[in-house]
mmCIF file of C-alpha atoms in Angstrom:
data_model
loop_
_atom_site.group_PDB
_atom_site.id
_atom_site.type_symbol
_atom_site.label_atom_id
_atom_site.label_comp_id
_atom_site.label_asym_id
_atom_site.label_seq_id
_atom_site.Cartn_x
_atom_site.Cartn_y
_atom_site.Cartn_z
ATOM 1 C CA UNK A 1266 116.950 114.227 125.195
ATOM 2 C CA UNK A 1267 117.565 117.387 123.115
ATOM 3 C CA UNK A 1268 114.927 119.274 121.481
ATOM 4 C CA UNK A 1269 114.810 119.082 117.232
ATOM 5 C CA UNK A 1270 113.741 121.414 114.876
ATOM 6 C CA UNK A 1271 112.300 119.766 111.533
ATOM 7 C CA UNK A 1272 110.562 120.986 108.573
ATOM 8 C CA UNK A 1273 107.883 118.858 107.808
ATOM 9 C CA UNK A 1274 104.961 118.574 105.171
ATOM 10 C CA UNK A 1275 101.891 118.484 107.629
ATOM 11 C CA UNK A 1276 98.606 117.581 105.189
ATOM 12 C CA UNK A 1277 99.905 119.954 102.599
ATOM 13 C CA UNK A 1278 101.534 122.701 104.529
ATOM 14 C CA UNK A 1279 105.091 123.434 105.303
ATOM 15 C CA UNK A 1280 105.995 123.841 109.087
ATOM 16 C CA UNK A 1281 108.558 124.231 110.734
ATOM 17 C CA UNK A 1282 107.891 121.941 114.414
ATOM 18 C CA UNK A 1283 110.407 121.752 117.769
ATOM 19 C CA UNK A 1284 110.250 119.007 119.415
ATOM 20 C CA UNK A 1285 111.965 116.610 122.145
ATOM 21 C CA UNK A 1286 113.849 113.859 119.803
ATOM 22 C CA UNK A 1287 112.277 111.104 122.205
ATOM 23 C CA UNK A 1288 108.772 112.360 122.015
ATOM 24 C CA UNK A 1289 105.812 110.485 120.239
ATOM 25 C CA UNK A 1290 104.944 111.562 117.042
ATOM 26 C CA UNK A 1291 100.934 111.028 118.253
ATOM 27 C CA UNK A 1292 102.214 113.540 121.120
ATOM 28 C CA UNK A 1293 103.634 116.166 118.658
ATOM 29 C CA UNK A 1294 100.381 116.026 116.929
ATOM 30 C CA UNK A 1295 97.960 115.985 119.182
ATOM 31 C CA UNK A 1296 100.215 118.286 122.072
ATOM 32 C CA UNK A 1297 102.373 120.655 119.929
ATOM 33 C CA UNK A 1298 100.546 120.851 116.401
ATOM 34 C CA UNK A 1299 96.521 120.316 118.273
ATOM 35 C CA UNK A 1300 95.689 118.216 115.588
ATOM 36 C CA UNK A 1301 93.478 115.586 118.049
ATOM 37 C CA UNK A 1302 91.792 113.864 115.391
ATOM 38 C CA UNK A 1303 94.188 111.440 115.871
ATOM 39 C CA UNK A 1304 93.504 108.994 118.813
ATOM 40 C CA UNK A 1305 95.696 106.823 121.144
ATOM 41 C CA UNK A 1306 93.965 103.835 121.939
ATOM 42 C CA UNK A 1307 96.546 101.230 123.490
ATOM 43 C CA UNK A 1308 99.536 103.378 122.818
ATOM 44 C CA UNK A 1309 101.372 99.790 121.846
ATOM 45 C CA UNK A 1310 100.825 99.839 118.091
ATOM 46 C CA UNK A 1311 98.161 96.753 118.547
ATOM 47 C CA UNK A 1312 94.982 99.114 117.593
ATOM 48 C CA UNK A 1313 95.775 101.438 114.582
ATOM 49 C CA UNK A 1314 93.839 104.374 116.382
ATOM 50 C CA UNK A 1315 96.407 106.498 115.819
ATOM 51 C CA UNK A 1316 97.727 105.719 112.477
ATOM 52 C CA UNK A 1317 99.183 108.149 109.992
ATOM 53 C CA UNK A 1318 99.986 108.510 106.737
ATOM 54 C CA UNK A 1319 104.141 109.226 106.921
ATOM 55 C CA UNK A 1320 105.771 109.560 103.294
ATOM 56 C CA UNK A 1321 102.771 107.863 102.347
ATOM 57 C CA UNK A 1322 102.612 104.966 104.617
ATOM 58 C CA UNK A 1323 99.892 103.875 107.128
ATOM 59 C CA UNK A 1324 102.267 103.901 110.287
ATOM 60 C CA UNK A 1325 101.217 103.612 113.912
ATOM 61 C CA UNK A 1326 102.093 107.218 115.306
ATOM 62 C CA UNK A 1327 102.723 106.017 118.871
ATOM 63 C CA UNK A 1328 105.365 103.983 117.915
ATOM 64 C CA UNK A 1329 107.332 106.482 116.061
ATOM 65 C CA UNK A 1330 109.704 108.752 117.817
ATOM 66 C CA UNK A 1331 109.742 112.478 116.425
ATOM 67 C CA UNK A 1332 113.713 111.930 116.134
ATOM 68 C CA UNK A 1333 112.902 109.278 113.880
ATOM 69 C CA UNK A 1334 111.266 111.608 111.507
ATOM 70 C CA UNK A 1335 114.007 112.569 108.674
ATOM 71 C CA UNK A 1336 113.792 116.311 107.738
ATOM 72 C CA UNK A 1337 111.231 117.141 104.923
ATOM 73 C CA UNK A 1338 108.717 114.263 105.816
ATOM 74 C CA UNK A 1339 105.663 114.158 104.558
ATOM 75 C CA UNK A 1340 102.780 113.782 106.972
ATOM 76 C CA UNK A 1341 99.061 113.166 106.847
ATOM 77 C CA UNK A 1342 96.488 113.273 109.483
ATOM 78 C CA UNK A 1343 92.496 112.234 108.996
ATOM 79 C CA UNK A 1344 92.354 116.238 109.329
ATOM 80 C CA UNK A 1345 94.527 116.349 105.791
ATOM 81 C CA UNK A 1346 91.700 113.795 104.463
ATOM 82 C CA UNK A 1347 89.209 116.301 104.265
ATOM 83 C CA UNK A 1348 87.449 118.697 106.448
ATOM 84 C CA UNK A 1349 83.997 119.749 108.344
ATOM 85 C CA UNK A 1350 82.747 121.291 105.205
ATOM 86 C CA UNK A 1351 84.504 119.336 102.541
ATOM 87 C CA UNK A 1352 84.539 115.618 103.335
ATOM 88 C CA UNK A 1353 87.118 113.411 101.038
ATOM 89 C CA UNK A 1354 85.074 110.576 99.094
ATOM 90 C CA UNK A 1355 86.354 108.030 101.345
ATOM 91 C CA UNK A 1356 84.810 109.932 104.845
ATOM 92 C CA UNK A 1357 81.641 110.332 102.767
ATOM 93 C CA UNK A 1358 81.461 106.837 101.796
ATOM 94 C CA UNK A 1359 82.357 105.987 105.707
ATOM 95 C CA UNK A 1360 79.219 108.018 106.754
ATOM 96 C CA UNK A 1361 77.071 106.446 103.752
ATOM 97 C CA UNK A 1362 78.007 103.155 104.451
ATOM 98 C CA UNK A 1363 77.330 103.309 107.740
ATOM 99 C CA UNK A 1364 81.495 102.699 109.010
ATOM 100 C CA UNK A 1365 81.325 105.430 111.841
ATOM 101 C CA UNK A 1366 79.808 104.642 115.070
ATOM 102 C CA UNK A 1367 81.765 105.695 118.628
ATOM 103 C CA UNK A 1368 84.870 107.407 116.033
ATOM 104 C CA UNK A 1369 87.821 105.474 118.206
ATOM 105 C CA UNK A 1370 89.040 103.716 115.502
ATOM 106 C CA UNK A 1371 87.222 106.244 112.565
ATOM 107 C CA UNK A 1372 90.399 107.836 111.936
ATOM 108 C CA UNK A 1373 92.940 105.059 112.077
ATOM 109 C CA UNK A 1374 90.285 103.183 109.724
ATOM 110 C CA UNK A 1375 90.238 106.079 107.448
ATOM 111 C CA UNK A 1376 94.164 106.741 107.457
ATOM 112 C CA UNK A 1377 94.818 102.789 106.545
ATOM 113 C CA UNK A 1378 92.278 102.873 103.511
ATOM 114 C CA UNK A 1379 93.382 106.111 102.511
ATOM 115 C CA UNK A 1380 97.016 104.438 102.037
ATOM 116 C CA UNK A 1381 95.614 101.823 100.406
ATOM 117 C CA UNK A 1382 93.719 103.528 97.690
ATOM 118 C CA UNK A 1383 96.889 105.656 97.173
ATOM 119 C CA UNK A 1384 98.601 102.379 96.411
ATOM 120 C CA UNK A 1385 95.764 101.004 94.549
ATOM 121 C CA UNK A 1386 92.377 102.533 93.688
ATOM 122 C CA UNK A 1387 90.563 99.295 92.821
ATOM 123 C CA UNK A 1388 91.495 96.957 95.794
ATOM 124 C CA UNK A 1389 89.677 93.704 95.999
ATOM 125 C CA UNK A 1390 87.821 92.484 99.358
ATOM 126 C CA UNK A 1391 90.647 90.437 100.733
ATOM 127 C CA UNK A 1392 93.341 93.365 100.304
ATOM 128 C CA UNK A 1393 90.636 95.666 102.080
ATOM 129 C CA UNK A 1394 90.738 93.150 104.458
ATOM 130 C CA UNK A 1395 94.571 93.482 104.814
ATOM 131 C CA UNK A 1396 95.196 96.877 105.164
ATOM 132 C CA UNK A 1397 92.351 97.425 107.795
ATOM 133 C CA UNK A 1398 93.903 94.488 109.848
ATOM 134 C CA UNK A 1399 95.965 96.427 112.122
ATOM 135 C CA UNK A 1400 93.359 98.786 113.082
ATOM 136 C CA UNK A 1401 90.391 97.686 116.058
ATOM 137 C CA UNK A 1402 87.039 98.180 115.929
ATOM 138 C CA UNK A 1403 84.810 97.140 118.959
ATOM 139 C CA UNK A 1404 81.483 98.914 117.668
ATOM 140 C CA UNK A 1405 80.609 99.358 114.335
ATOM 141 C CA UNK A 1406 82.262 96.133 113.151
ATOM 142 C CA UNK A 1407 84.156 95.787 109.904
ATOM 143 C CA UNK A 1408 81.588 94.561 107.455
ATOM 144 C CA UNK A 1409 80.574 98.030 107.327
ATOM 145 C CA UNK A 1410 83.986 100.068 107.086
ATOM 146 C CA UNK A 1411 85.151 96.957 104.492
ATOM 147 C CA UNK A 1412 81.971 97.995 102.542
ATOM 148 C CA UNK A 1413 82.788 102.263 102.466
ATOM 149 C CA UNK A 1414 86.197 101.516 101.120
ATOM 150 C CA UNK A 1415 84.425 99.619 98.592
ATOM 151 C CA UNK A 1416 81.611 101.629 97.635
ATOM 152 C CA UNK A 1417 85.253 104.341 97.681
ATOM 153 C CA UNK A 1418 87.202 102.308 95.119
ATOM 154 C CA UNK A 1419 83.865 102.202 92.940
ATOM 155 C CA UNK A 1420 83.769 106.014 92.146
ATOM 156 C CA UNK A 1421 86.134 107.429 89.106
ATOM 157 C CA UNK A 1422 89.584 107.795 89.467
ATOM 158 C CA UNK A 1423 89.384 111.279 88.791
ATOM 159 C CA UNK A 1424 87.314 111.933 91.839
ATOM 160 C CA UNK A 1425 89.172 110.749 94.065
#
């Protein structure tokens, strides 16, 4: 397949990306762009490891293909959540709450709450529930992650 040019929002920055139309959009992440927060776990869309935020929808990045992307998209990766020195209020309430343990599923987890917040900043238990349920955890469980988006949802709406 032929390569694309696209101009993209990437977590709040204009750029301008080639890539192969048939290409992953985890792969022009992680390979072309280095952002490798972004995990593939079963490369399937079944675990939610590599989930994105895509015109402000959790979507499973291995299962989109970049020619899929329409120009002008708007993408966020858990690197547009926050950073090493600034965490957003939903990573600190991850680490508070105890939600991190091996970080497989961390920034799937974090993408898919993040998208849910947008949509609706006080979410009860059971819609938690919901938008988690396409991402895996085999370590730290989901009592605790359910719990940070929580404790998340409890702070002002201005903060967040």
């Amino acid at each position: 397949m032929s390569s694309v040019i696209k101009k993209i929002i990437l977590n709040g920055s204009e750029r301008m990306v080639d890539a192969p139309e048939d290409m992953r959009l985890l792969d022009v992440l992680r390979q072309r762009l280095s952002l490798t927060g972004t995990k593939e776990g079963c490369g399937e869309g079944e675990c939610g490891a590599c989930s994105v935020l895509l015109n402000g929808e959790a979507v499973n990045s291995c299962l989109v293909l970049w020619g899929q992307l329409s120009d002008g998209a708007i993408l966020t990766t858990v690197e547009g959540l926050g950073s090493a020195s600034h965490l957003s209020p939903l990573q600190e309430c991850f680490v508070k709450e105890g939600g991190v343990q091996c970080g497989m599923c961390t920034p799937g987890m974090l993408v898919s709450a993040e998208a849910l917040l947008m949509r609706n900043p006080k979410p009860a238990r059971g819609e938690i529930v919901r938008a988690i349920s396409g991402n895996l955890c085999r370590c730290t469980g989901y009592k605790r992650i359910i719990s940070a988006v929580e404790e998340c949802s409890k702070l002002k709406k201005g903060k967040r």
